[in-house]
Amino acid sequence: MPTPPENADPVAKKRAADVAYDALESMIVTMELKPGAPIIEATLIEKTGLGRTPLREAMMRMSSNGLILQMPRRGLVVSDIDASAHLSLIETRRVLERLITQNAAEKATPQERKDLVVCAEQMLVAAKRHTLAEYMAADQAFDHIVQSACANPSAVAAVTPLIIKSRRFWYAYQHEGDLEECARCHLLVAKAVSKGKIDLATKAIDGLMDYLESFARNVPVAN
């Protein structure tokens, strides 16, 4: 995807930056860029086909999220997975996800409610096929819909790095998890939001966080 010229409209530029962010997130989450790996701009341009400007914006956002670190004499590197701190990450994420899910149940548009269920169903199909890449793509789309529907940019900005770290944690320790169970938890959230049931949505998102906490506890180094 070519980089928009400098005089392109800001909406198109923002779109390119978001595409670059999603591409970089995917490489970090799937550990194509492994923990401790150097971030080399020329290599990212070659791999993604994206331009320097949107990639630099994406790297700045990843740095602010703690996914990329500036190291003395090493430059930019991918942050390590801190498995020992993952349970506290989930504790924080639970509070934010409750707010986001409750808001989404109240404020989502009819199309968003429909799309959310479709994404969750796609996650379940992918889980049954054991196709993790498809599952994660649907999971990312699911999050984007909920976050757009909640109309709370501050909560979204706070939860985004936690979600990315959670996805990467799953890739690192997926042998300890149950992808179908996680997908079913997402489907319960989607159905509650689609019905506009705030109490039910709160219960469903707590169920998802309970599962993620249980998964983390099954990872020996997280105990």
GROMACS .gro file of N, CA, C and O in nm, residues 58-181:
model
  496
   58ALA      N    1   0.319   0.442   1.365
   58ALA     CA    2   0.284   0.316   1.432
   58ALA      C    3   0.388   0.280   1.538
   58ALA      O    4   0.353   0.237   1.649
   59MET      N    5   0.515   0.300   1.507
   59MET     CA    6   0.621   0.269   1.603
   59MET      C    7   0.614   0.361   1.724
   59MET      O    8   0.637   0.317   1.838
   60MET      N    9   0.579   0.486   1.702
   60MET     CA   10   0.563   0.578   1.815
   60MET      C   11   0.449   0.534   1.905
   60MET      O   12   0.460   0.537   2.029
   61ARG      N   13   0.338   0.491   1.846
   61ARG     CA   14   0.224   0.443   1.926
   61ARG      C   15   0.261   0.317   2.002
   61ARG      O   16   0.225   0.301   2.119
   62MET      N   17   0.334   0.227   1.937
   62MET     CA   18   0.377   0.104   2.003
   62MET      C   19   0.473   0.136   2.118
   62MET      O   20   0.473   0.068   2.220
   63SER      N   21   0.556   0.237   2.101
   63SER     CA   22   0.648   0.278   2.208
   63SER      C   23   0.571   0.331   2.327
   63SER      O   24   0.602   0.299   2.443
   64SER      N   25   0.468   0.412   2.302
   64SER     CA   26   0.388   0.466   2.412
   64SER      C   27   0.310   0.357   2.483
   64SER      O   28   0.277   0.369   2.601
   65ASN      N   29   0.281   0.247   2.411
   65ASN     CA   30   0.207   0.135   2.469
   65ASN      C   31   0.299   0.035   2.541
   65ASN      O   32   0.249  -0.060   2.601
   66GLY      N   33   0.429   0.054   2.529
   66GLY     CA   34   0.522  -0.037   2.594
   66GLY      C   35   0.552  -0.163   2.516
   66GLY      O   36   0.617  -0.254   2.567
   67LEU      N   37   0.505  -0.171   2.390
   67LEU     CA   38   0.533  -0.288   2.309
   67LEU      C   39   0.669  -0.278   2.240
   67LEU      O   40   0.728  -0.378   2.202
   68ILE      N   41   0.715  -0.156   2.223
   68ILE     CA   42   0.848  -0.130   2.166
   68ILE      C   43   0.923  -0.043   2.266
   68ILE      O   44   0.867   0.052   2.321
   69LEU      N   45   1.049  -0.076   2.288
   69LEU     CA   46   1.131  -0.004   2.384
   69LEU      C   47   1.252   0.057   2.316
   69LEU      O   48   1.307   0.000   2.220
   70GLN      N   49   1.294   0.174   2.364
   70GLN     CA   50   1.418   0.237   2.319
   70GLN      C   51   1.530   0.194   2.414
   70GLN      O   52   1.527   0.226   2.533
   71MET      N   53   1.624   0.118   2.363
   71MET     CA   54   1.731   0.064   2.445
   71MET      C   55   1.864   0.132   2.414
   71MET      O   56   1.896   0.155   2.297
   72PRO      N   57   1.942   0.165   2.517
   72PRO     CA   58   2.073   0.227   2.495
   72PRO      C   59   2.161   0.140   2.407
   72PRO      O   60   2.173   0.019   2.429
   73ARG      N   61   2.219   0.200   2.305
   73ARG     CA   62   2.312   0.136   2.212
   73ARG      C   63   2.248   0.025   2.127
   73ARG      O   64   2.316  -0.036   2.046
   74ARG      N   65   2.119   0.000   2.146
   74ARG     CA   66   2.052  -0.103   2.067
   74ARG      C   67   1.941  -0.046   1.980
   74ARG      O   68   1.893  -0.112   1.887
   75GLY      N   69   1.897   0.074   2.009
   75GLY     CA   70   1.787   0.132   1.935
   75GLY      C   71   1.653   0.075   1.978
   75GLY      O   72   1.635   0.035   2.093
   76LEU      N   73   1.558   0.069   1.885
   76LEU     CA   74   1.425   0.019   1.915
   76LEU      C   75   1.423  -0.134   1.912
   76LEU      O   76   1.473  -0.195   1.817
   77VAL      N   77   1.361  -0.193   2.015
   77VAL     CA   78   1.347  -0.339   2.021
   77VAL      C   79   1.207  -0.374   2.068
   77VAL      O   80   1.140  -0.294   2.134
   78VAL      N   81   1.164  -0.495   2.036
   78VAL     CA   82   1.035  -0.545   2.085
   78VAL      C   83   1.048  -0.578   2.233
   78VAL      O   84   1.147  -0.640   2.275
   79SER      N   85   0.951  -0.536   2.312
   79SER     CA   86   0.957  -0.562   2.457
   79SER      C   87   0.943  -0.710   2.486
   79SER      O   88   0.888  -0.787   2.408
   80ASP      N   89   0.995  -0.751   2.602
   80ASP     CA   90   0.984  -0.890   2.646
   80ASP      C   91   0.842  -0.918   2.697
   80ASP      O   92   0.767  -0.826   2.730
   81ILE      N   93   0.807  -1.046   2.704
   81ILE     CA   94   0.681  -1.088   2.765
   81ILE      C   95   0.705  -1.104   2.915
   81ILE      O   96   0.786  -1.188   2.956
   82ASP      N   97   0.635  -1.026   2.994
   82ASP     CA   98   0.648  -1.034   3.139
   82ASP      C   99   0.537  -1.123   3.193
   82ASP      O  100   0.432  -1.076   3.237
   83ALA      N  101   0.559  -1.256   3.185
   83ALA     CA  102   0.455  -1.350   3.224
   83ALA      C  103   0.418  -1.337   3.370
   83ALA      O  104   0.302  -1.357   3.408
   84SER      N  105   0.515  -1.302   3.453
   84SER     CA  106   0.489  -1.293   3.597
   84SER      C  107   0.392  -1.180   3.631
   84SER      O  108   0.327  -1.182   3.736
   85ALA      N  109   0.381  -1.080   3.544
   85ALA     CA  110   0.293  -0.965   3.570
   85ALA      C  111   0.159  -0.977   3.497
   85ALA      O  112   0.077  -0.886   3.505
   86HIS      N  113   0.136  -1.090   3.429
   86HIS     CA  114   0.018  -1.098   3.343
   86HIS      C  115  -0.112  -1.099   3.422
   86HIS      O  116  -0.214  -1.046   3.376
   87LEU      N  117  -0.113  -1.157   3.540
   87LEU     CA  118  -0.236  -1.160   3.619
   87LEU      C  119  -0.279  -1.020   3.661
   87LEU      O  120  -0.398  -0.988   3.662
   88SER      N  121  -0.183  -0.935   3.694
   88SER     CA  122  -0.218  -0.797   3.730
   88SER      C  123  -0.267  -0.721   3.607
   88SER      O  124  -0.353  -0.632   3.616
   89LEU      N  125  -0.212  -0.756   3.489
   89LEU     CA  126  -0.260  -0.695   3.364
   89LEU      C  127  -0.408  -0.729   3.343
   89LEU      O  128  -0.488  -0.641   3.310
   90ILE      N  129  -0.445  -0.854   3.366
   90ILE     CA  130  -0.585  -0.895   3.349
   90ILE      C  131  -0.675  -0.824   3.450
   90ILE      O  132  -0.787  -0.784   3.419
   91GLU      N  133  -0.625  -0.807   3.572
   91GLU     CA  134  -0.702  -0.736   3.674
   91GLU      C  135  -0.737  -0.594   3.628
   91GLU      O  136  -0.851  -0.547   3.645
   92THR      N  137  -0.639  -0.526   3.569
   92THR     CA  138  -0.662  -0.391   3.518
   92THR      C  139  -0.753  -0.393   3.397
   92THR      O  140  -0.846  -0.312   3.384
   93ARG      N  141  -0.728  -0.489   3.309
   93ARG     CA  142  -0.808  -0.499   3.187
   93ARG      C  143  -0.954  -0.525   3.220
   93ARG      O  144  -1.044  -0.472   3.153
   94ARG      N  145  -0.982  -0.605   3.323
   94ARG     CA  146  -1.119  -0.637   3.361
   94ARG      C  147  -1.202  -0.510   3.387
   94ARG      O  148  -1.316  -0.498   3.340
   95VAL      N  149  -1.143  -0.416   3.459
   95VAL     CA  150  -1.214  -0.292   3.493
   95VAL      C  151  -1.248  -0.214   3.366
   95VAL      O  152  -1.361  -0.165   3.349
   96LEU      N  153  -1.150  -0.203   3.277
   96LEU     CA  154  -1.171  -0.127   3.154
   96LEU      C  155  -1.269  -0.197   3.061
   96LEU      O  156  -1.355  -0.132   3.000
   97GLU      N  157  -1.259  -0.329   3.051
   97GLU     CA  158  -1.348  -0.404   2.962
   97GLU      C  159  -1.493  -0.397   3.009
   97GLU      O  160  -1.585  -0.394   2.928
   98ARG      N  161  -1.513  -0.395   3.140
   98ARG     CA  162  -1.650  -0.378   3.191
   98ARG      C  163  -1.710  -0.247   3.141
   98ARG      O  164  -1.824  -0.244   3.093
   99LEU      N  165  -1.635  -0.138   3.156
   99LEU     CA  166  -1.683  -0.007   3.114
   99LEU      C  167  -1.711  -0.005   2.964
   99LEU      O  168  -1.817   0.041   2.920
  100ILE      N  169  -1.617  -0.058   2.886
  100ILE     CA  170  -1.631  -0.057   2.741
  100ILE      C  171  -1.751  -0.141   2.698
  100ILE      O  172  -1.831  -0.099   2.613
  101THR      N  173  -1.766  -0.258   2.757
  101THR     CA  174  -1.875  -0.348   2.718
  101THR      C  175  -2.011  -0.292   2.760
  101THR      O  176  -2.109  -0.301   2.684
  102GLN      N  177  -2.018  -0.236   2.879
  102GLN     CA  178  -2.143  -0.175   2.925
  102GLN      C  179  -2.184  -0.060   2.833
  102GLN      O  180  -2.301  -0.049   2.795
  103ASN      N  181  -2.088   0.025   2.798
  103ASN     CA  182  -2.118   0.136   2.707
  103ASN      C  183  -2.162   0.086   2.571
  103ASN      O  184  -2.255   0.141   2.509
  104ALA      N  185  -2.095  -0.019   2.522
  104ALA     CA  186  -2.130  -0.074   2.391
  104ALA      C  187  -2.272  -0.131   2.392
  104ALA      O  188  -2.348  -0.113   2.297
  105ALA      N  189  -2.308  -0.199   2.500
  105ALA     CA  190  -2.443  -0.254   2.511
  105ALA      C  191  -2.548  -0.143   2.506
  105ALA      O  192  -2.657  -0.162   2.451
  106GLU      N  193  -2.513  -0.030   2.560
  106GLU     CA  194  -2.607   0.084   2.564
  106GLU      C  195  -2.609   0.163   2.434
  106GLU      O  196  -2.716   0.208   2.390
  107LYS      N  197  -2.490   0.178   2.369
  107LYS     CA  198  -2.477   0.278   2.262
  107LYS      C  199  -2.456   0.220   2.123
  107LYS      O  200  -2.458   0.296   2.025
  108ALA      N  201  -2.430   0.091   2.109
  108ALA     CA  202  -2.399   0.035   1.978
  108ALA      C  203  -2.512   0.057   1.878
  108ALA      O  204  -2.631   0.055   1.915
  109THR      N  205  -2.475   0.076   1.754
  109THR     CA  206  -2.574   0.087   1.647
  109THR      C  207  -2.627  -0.052   1.611
  109THR      O  208  -2.563  -0.153   1.644
  110PRO      N  209  -2.742  -0.059   1.545
  110PRO     CA  210  -2.792  -0.191   1.502
  110PRO      C  211  -2.690  -0.269   1.419
  110PRO      O  212  -2.676  -0.390   1.435
  111GLN      N  213  -2.617  -0.200   1.331
  111GLN     CA  214  -2.517  -0.267   1.248
  111GLN      C  215  -2.402  -0.319   1.332
  111GLN      O  216  -2.352  -0.430   1.311
  112GLU      N  217  -2.358  -0.241   1.429
  112GLU     CA  218  -2.249  -0.285   1.517
  112GLU      C  219  -2.291  -0.407   1.597
  112GLU      O  220  -2.211  -0.501   1.616
  113ARG      N  221  -2.415  -0.409   1.645
  113ARG     CA  222  -2.464  -0.524   1.722
  113ARG      C  223  -2.463  -0.650   1.634
  113ARG      O  224  -2.424  -0.759   1.679
  114LYS      N  225  -2.505  -0.635   1.511
  114LYS     CA  226  -2.507  -0.748   1.419
  114LYS      C  227  -2.365  -0.794   1.386
  114LYS      O  228  -2.335  -0.915   1.389
  115ASP      N  229  -2.277  -0.699   1.356
  115ASP     CA  230  -2.140  -0.732   1.316
  115ASP      C  231  -2.063  -0.799   1.430
  115ASP      O  232  -1.979  -0.886   1.406
  116LEU      N  233  -2.094  -0.759   1.553
  116LEU     CA  234  -2.024  -0.816   1.668
  116LEU      C  235  -2.054  -0.966   1.681
  116LEU      O  236  -1.963  -1.047   1.706
  117VAL      N  237  -2.179  -1.002   1.662
  117VAL     CA  238  -2.217  -1.144   1.669
  117VAL      C  239  -2.151  -1.222   1.556
  117VAL      O  240  -2.101  -1.334   1.576
  118VAL      N  241  -2.147  -1.163   1.437
  118VAL     CA  242  -2.082  -1.228   1.323
  118VAL      C  243  -1.935  -1.255   1.354
  118VAL      O  244  -1.884  -1.365   1.328
  119CYS      N  245  -1.866  -1.156   1.410
  119CYS     CA  246  -1.724  -1.173   1.445
  119CYS      C  247  -1.705  -1.285   1.547
  119CYS      O  248  -1.614  -1.368   1.534
  120ALA      N  249  -1.789  -1.288   1.648
  120ALA     CA  250  -1.779  -1.392   1.751
  120ALA      C  251  -1.805  -1.530   1.692
  120ALA      O  252  -1.737  -1.628   1.729
  121GLU      N  253  -1.901  -1.539   1.601
  121GLU     CA  254  -1.928  -1.667   1.536
  121GLU      C  255  -1.810  -1.710   1.450
  121GLU      O  256  -1.776  -1.829   1.443
  122GLN      N  257  -1.745  -1.614   1.384
  122GLN     CA  258  -1.625  -1.644   1.305
  122GLN      C  259  -1.512  -1.694   1.396
  122GLN      O  260  -1.437  -1.784   1.358
  123MET      N  261  -1.501  -1.637   1.514
  123MET     CA  262  -1.401  -1.681   1.610
  123MET      C  263  -1.425  -1.827   1.648
  123MET      O  264  -1.330  -1.907   1.656
  124LEU      N  265  -1.550  -1.862   1.671
  124LEU     CA  266  -1.583  -1.999   1.712
  124LEU      C  267  -1.553  -2.098   1.599
  124LEU      O  268  -1.498  -2.206   1.623
  125VAL      N  269  -1.586  -2.061   1.476
  125VAL     CA  270  -1.556  -2.146   1.360
  125VAL      C  271  -1.405  -2.166   1.347
  125VAL      O  272  -1.357  -2.278   1.327
  126ALA      N  273  -1.331  -2.056   1.359
  126ALA     CA  274  -1.185  -2.065   1.348
  126ALA      C  275  -1.126  -2.150   1.459
  126ALA      O  276  -1.030  -2.226   1.437
  127ALA      N  277  -1.182  -2.138   1.579
  127ALA     CA  278  -1.133  -2.217   1.692
  127ALA      C  279  -1.155  -2.366   1.667
  127ALA      O  280  -1.067  -2.448   1.695
  128LYS      N  281  -1.272  -2.401   1.613
  128LYS     CA  282  -1.301  -2.541   1.584
  128LYS      C  283  -1.211  -2.596   1.474
  128LYS      O  284  -1.182  -2.716   1.471
  129ARG      N  285  -1.167  -2.508   1.385
  129ARG     CA  286  -1.075  -2.550   1.278
  129ARG      C  287  -0.929  -2.547   1.323
  129ARG      O  288  -0.841  -2.588   1.248
  130HIS      N  289  -0.905  -2.493   1.442
  130HIS     CA  290  -0.769  -2.477   1.494
  130HIS      C  291  -0.684  -2.387   1.404
  130HIS      O  292  -0.566  -2.412   1.383
  131THR      N  293  -0.748  -2.282   1.350
  131THR     CA  294  -0.676  -2.185   1.266
  131THR      C  295  -0.658  -2.057   1.348
  131THR      O  296  -0.744  -1.970   1.348
  132LEU      N  297  -0.546  -2.051   1.418
  132LEU     CA  298  -0.524  -1.941   1.512
  132LEU      C  299  -0.518  -1.805   1.443
  132LEU      O  300  -0.568  -1.707   1.497
  133ALA      N  301  -0.459  -1.799   1.324
  133ALA     CA  302  -0.448  -1.671   1.253
  133ALA      C  303  -0.587  -1.616   1.222
  133ALA      O  304  -0.613  -1.496   1.240
  134GLU      N  305  -0.678  -1.702   1.176
  134GLU     CA  306  -0.815  -1.657   1.146
  134GLU      C  307  -0.886  -1.615   1.274
  134GLU      O  308  -0.962  -1.517   1.275
  135TYR      N  309  -0.864  -1.691   1.379
  135TYR     CA  310  -0.924  -1.658   1.508
  135TYR      C  311  -0.880  -1.520   1.554
  135TYR      O  312  -0.963  -1.438   1.595
  136MET      N  313  -0.751  -1.493   1.549
  136MET     CA  314  -0.699  -1.366   1.597
  136MET      C  315  -0.745  -1.249   1.510
  136MET      O  316  -0.769  -1.139   1.561
  137ALA      N  317  -0.760  -1.272   1.380
  137ALA     CA  318  -0.811  -1.166   1.291
  137ALA      C  319  -0.955  -1.131   1.329
  137ALA      O  320  -0.992  -1.012   1.336
  138ALA      N  321  -1.037  -1.234   1.355
  138ALA     CA  322  -1.175  -1.209   1.395
  138ALA      C  323  -1.181  -1.146   1.534
  138ALA      O  324  -1.265  -1.059   1.560
  139ASP      N  325  -1.090  -1.187   1.621
  139ASP     CA  326  -1.083  -1.130   1.756
  139ASP      C  327  -1.048  -0.981   1.749
  139ASP      O  328  -1.107  -0.899   1.821
  140GLN      N  329  -0.954  -0.946   1.663
  140GLN     CA  330  -0.917  -0.805   1.647
  140GLN      C  331  -1.035  -0.724   1.593
  140GLN      O  332  -1.062  -0.613   1.641
  141ALA      N  333  -1.106  -0.780   1.496
  141ALA     CA  334  -1.224  -0.712   1.442
  141ALA      C  335  -1.331  -0.696   1.549
  141ALA      O  336  -1.397  -0.591   1.558
  142PHE      N  337  -1.349  -0.798   1.632
  142PHE     CA  338  -1.444  -0.793   1.744
  142PHE      C  339  -1.410  -0.676   1.836
  142PHE      O  340  -1.499  -0.597   1.871
  143ASP      N  341  -1.284  -0.664   1.873
  143ASP     CA  342  -1.243  -0.556   1.962
  143ASP      C  343  -1.267  -0.419   1.899
  143ASP      O  344  -1.311  -0.325   1.967
  144HIS      N  345  -1.238  -0.407   1.771
  144HIS     CA  346  -1.257  -0.278   1.704
  144HIS      C  347  -1.404  -0.236   1.707
  144HIS      O  348  -1.435  -0.118   1.726
  145ILE      N  349  -1.493  -0.332   1.688
  145ILE     CA  350  -1.636  -0.300   1.688
  145ILE      C  351  -1.681  -0.256   1.826
  145ILE      O  352  -1.749  -0.153   1.843
  146VAL      N  353  -1.646  -0.333   1.928
  146VAL     CA  354  -1.685  -0.298   2.066
  146VAL      C  355  -1.630  -0.161   2.104
  146VAL      O  356  -1.699  -0.078   2.164
  147GLN      N  357  -1.504  -0.138   2.070
  147GLN     CA  358  -1.440  -0.013   2.108
  147GLN      C  359  -1.500   0.108   2.036
  147GLN      O  360  -1.513   0.215   2.094
  148SER      N  361  -1.536   0.089   1.911
  148SER     CA  362  -1.604   0.197   1.838
  148SER      C  363  -1.741   0.223   1.898
  148SER      O  364  -1.783   0.338   1.916
  149ALA      N  365  -1.812   0.115   1.932
  149ALA     CA  366  -1.948   0.128   1.984
  149ALA      C  367  -1.952   0.193   2.121
  149ALA      O  368  -2.049   0.260   2.156
  150CYS      N  369  -1.847   0.174   2.201
  150CYS     CA  370  -1.852   0.223   2.340
  150CYS      C  371  -1.843   0.375   2.350
  150CYS      O  372  -1.882   0.433   2.451
  151ALA      N  373  -1.789   0.440   2.246
  151ALA     CA  374  -1.779   0.587   2.242
  151ALA      C  375  -1.705   0.643   2.363
  151ALA      O  376  -1.744   0.745   2.420
  152ASN      N  377  -1.597   0.575   2.402
  152ASN     CA  378  -1.513   0.623   2.514
  152ASN      C  379  -1.366   0.608   2.474
  152ASN      O  380  -1.302   0.508   2.507
  153PRO      N  381  -1.311   0.707   2.402
  153PRO     CA  382  -1.173   0.697   2.353
  153PRO      C  383  -1.070   0.679   2.463
  153PRO      O  384  -0.968   0.613   2.443
  154SER      N  385  -1.094   0.737   2.580
  154SER     CA  386  -0.998   0.724   2.689
  154SER      C  387  -0.987   0.579   2.736
  154SER      O  388  -0.876   0.528   2.759
  155ALA      N  389  -1.101   0.513   2.751
  155ALA     CA  390  -1.099   0.373   2.792
  155ALA      C  391  -1.035   0.286   2.685
  155ALA      O  392  -0.958   0.194   2.716
  156VAL      N  393  -1.063   0.316   2.559
  156VAL     CA  394  -1.004   0.239   2.449
  156VAL      C  395  -0.853   0.255   2.447
  156VAL      O  396  -0.778   0.158   2.432
  157ALA      N  397  -0.805   0.379   2.463
  157ALA     CA  398  -0.660   0.404   2.463
  157ALA      C  399  -0.592   0.330   2.577
  157ALA      O  400  -0.480   0.280   2.562
  158ALA      N  401  -0.659   0.321   2.690
  158ALA     CA  402  -0.600   0.253   2.806
  158ALA      C  403  -0.599   0.101   2.790
  158ALA      O  404  -0.504   0.034   2.832
  159VAL      N  405  -0.703   0.046   2.729
  159VAL     CA  406  -0.713  -0.100   2.721
  159VAL      C  407  -0.635  -0.159   2.603
  159VAL      O  408  -0.595  -0.276   2.607
  160THR      N  409  -0.611  -0.080   2.500
  160THR     CA  410  -0.549  -0.133   2.377
  160THR      C  411  -0.415  -0.203   2.402
  160THR      O  412  -0.397  -0.317   2.357
  161PRO      N  413  -0.319  -0.142   2.473
  161PRO     CA  414  -0.193  -0.214   2.495
  161PRO      C  415  -0.210  -0.340   2.578
  161PRO      O  416  -0.136  -0.437   2.559
  162LEU      N  417  -0.309  -0.343   2.666
  162LEU     CA  418  -0.333  -0.462   2.748
  162LEU      C  419  -0.386  -0.576   2.661
  162LEU      O  420  -0.350  -0.692   2.680
  163ILE      N  421  -0.472  -0.543   2.565
  163ILE     CA  422  -0.525  -0.644   2.474
  163ILE      C  423  -0.414  -0.700   2.386
  163ILE      O  424  -0.405  -0.822   2.364
  164ILE      N  425  -0.329  -0.612   2.335
  164ILE     CA  426  -0.219  -0.658   2.249
  164ILE      C  427  -0.127  -0.752   2.327
  164ILE      O  428  -0.086  -0.858   2.277
  165LYS      N  429  -0.095  -0.715   2.449
  165LYS     CA  430  -0.009  -0.800   2.532
  165LYS      C  431  -0.079  -0.932   2.563
  165LYS      O  432  -0.013  -1.038   2.569
  166SER      N  433  -0.211  -0.930   2.582
  166SER     CA  434  -0.285  -1.053   2.606
  166SER      C  435  -0.281  -1.144   2.485
  166SER      O  436  -0.266  -1.267   2.497
  167ARG      N  437  -0.294  -1.089   2.364
  167ARG     CA  438  -0.287  -1.170   2.243
  167ARG      C  439  -0.149  -1.234   2.228
  167ARG      O  440  -0.136  -1.351   2.193
  168ARG      N  441  -0.046  -1.154   2.255
  168ARG     CA  442   0.089  -1.208   2.243
  168ARG      C  443   0.113  -1.317   2.346
  168ARG      O  444   0.178  -1.418   2.318
  169PHE      N  445   0.060  -1.298   2.467
  169PHE     CA  446   0.071  -1.398   2.572
  169PHE      C  447   0.008  -1.528   2.525
  169PHE      O  448   0.060  -1.637   2.549
  170TRP      N  449  -0.107  -1.519   2.456
  170TRP     CA  450  -0.175  -1.638   2.406
  170TRP      C  451  -0.087  -1.710   2.304
  170TRP      O  452  -0.073  -1.833   2.307
  171TYR      N  453  -0.029  -1.634   2.210
  171TYR     CA  454   0.058  -1.697   2.111
  171TYR      C  455   0.175  -1.768   2.178
  171TYR      O  456   0.214  -1.878   2.136
  172ALA      N  457   0.230  -1.707   2.283
  172ALA     CA  458   0.346  -1.765   2.349
  172ALA      C  459   0.312  -1.893   2.426
  172ALA      O  460   0.393  -1.986   2.431
  173TYR      N  461   0.191  -1.898   2.482
  173TYR     CA  462   0.154  -2.009   2.571
  173TYR      C  463   0.025  -2.078   2.528
  173TYR      O  464  -0.048  -2.134   2.610
  174GLN      N  465  -0.003  -2.077   2.398
  174GLN     CA  466  -0.131  -2.127   2.347
  174GLN      C  467  -0.156  -2.273   2.382
  174GLN      O  468  -0.271  -2.316   2.390
  175HIS      N  469  -0.050  -2.351   2.404
  175HIS     CA  470  -0.067  -2.492   2.438
  175HIS      C  471  -0.141  -2.510   2.572
  175HIS      O  472  -0.191  -2.619   2.602
  176GLU      N  473  -0.145  -2.402   2.653
  176GLU     CA  474  -0.214  -2.410   2.783
  176GLU      C  475  -0.361  -2.367   2.772
  176GLU      O  476  -0.436  -2.378   2.871
  177GLY      N  477  -0.403  -2.318   2.656
  177GLY     CA  478  -0.536  -2.259   2.644
  177GLY      C  479  -0.637  -2.346   2.571
  177GLY      O  480  -0.603  -2.447   2.511
  178ASP      N  481  -0.762  -2.304   2.576
  178ASP     CA  482  -0.872  -2.370   2.507
  178ASP      C  483  -0.938  -2.264   2.419
  178ASP      O  484  -1.018  -2.182   2.465
  179LEU      N  485  -0.903  -2.266   2.291
  179LEU     CA  486  -0.948  -2.162   2.199
  179LEU      C  487  -1.100  -2.163   2.183
  179LEU      O  488  -1.162  -2.057   2.175
  180GLU      N  489  -1.160  -2.282   2.182
  180GLU     CA  490  -1.306  -2.288   2.167
  180GLU      C  491  -1.377  -2.227   2.288
  180GLU      O  492  -1.477  -2.156   2.273
  181GLU      N  493  -1.327  -2.253   2.407
  181GLU     CA  494  -1.388  -2.195   2.527
  181GLU      C  495  -1.378  -2.043   2.524
  181GLU      O  496  -1.473  -1.972   2.558
   0.00000   0.00000   0.00000
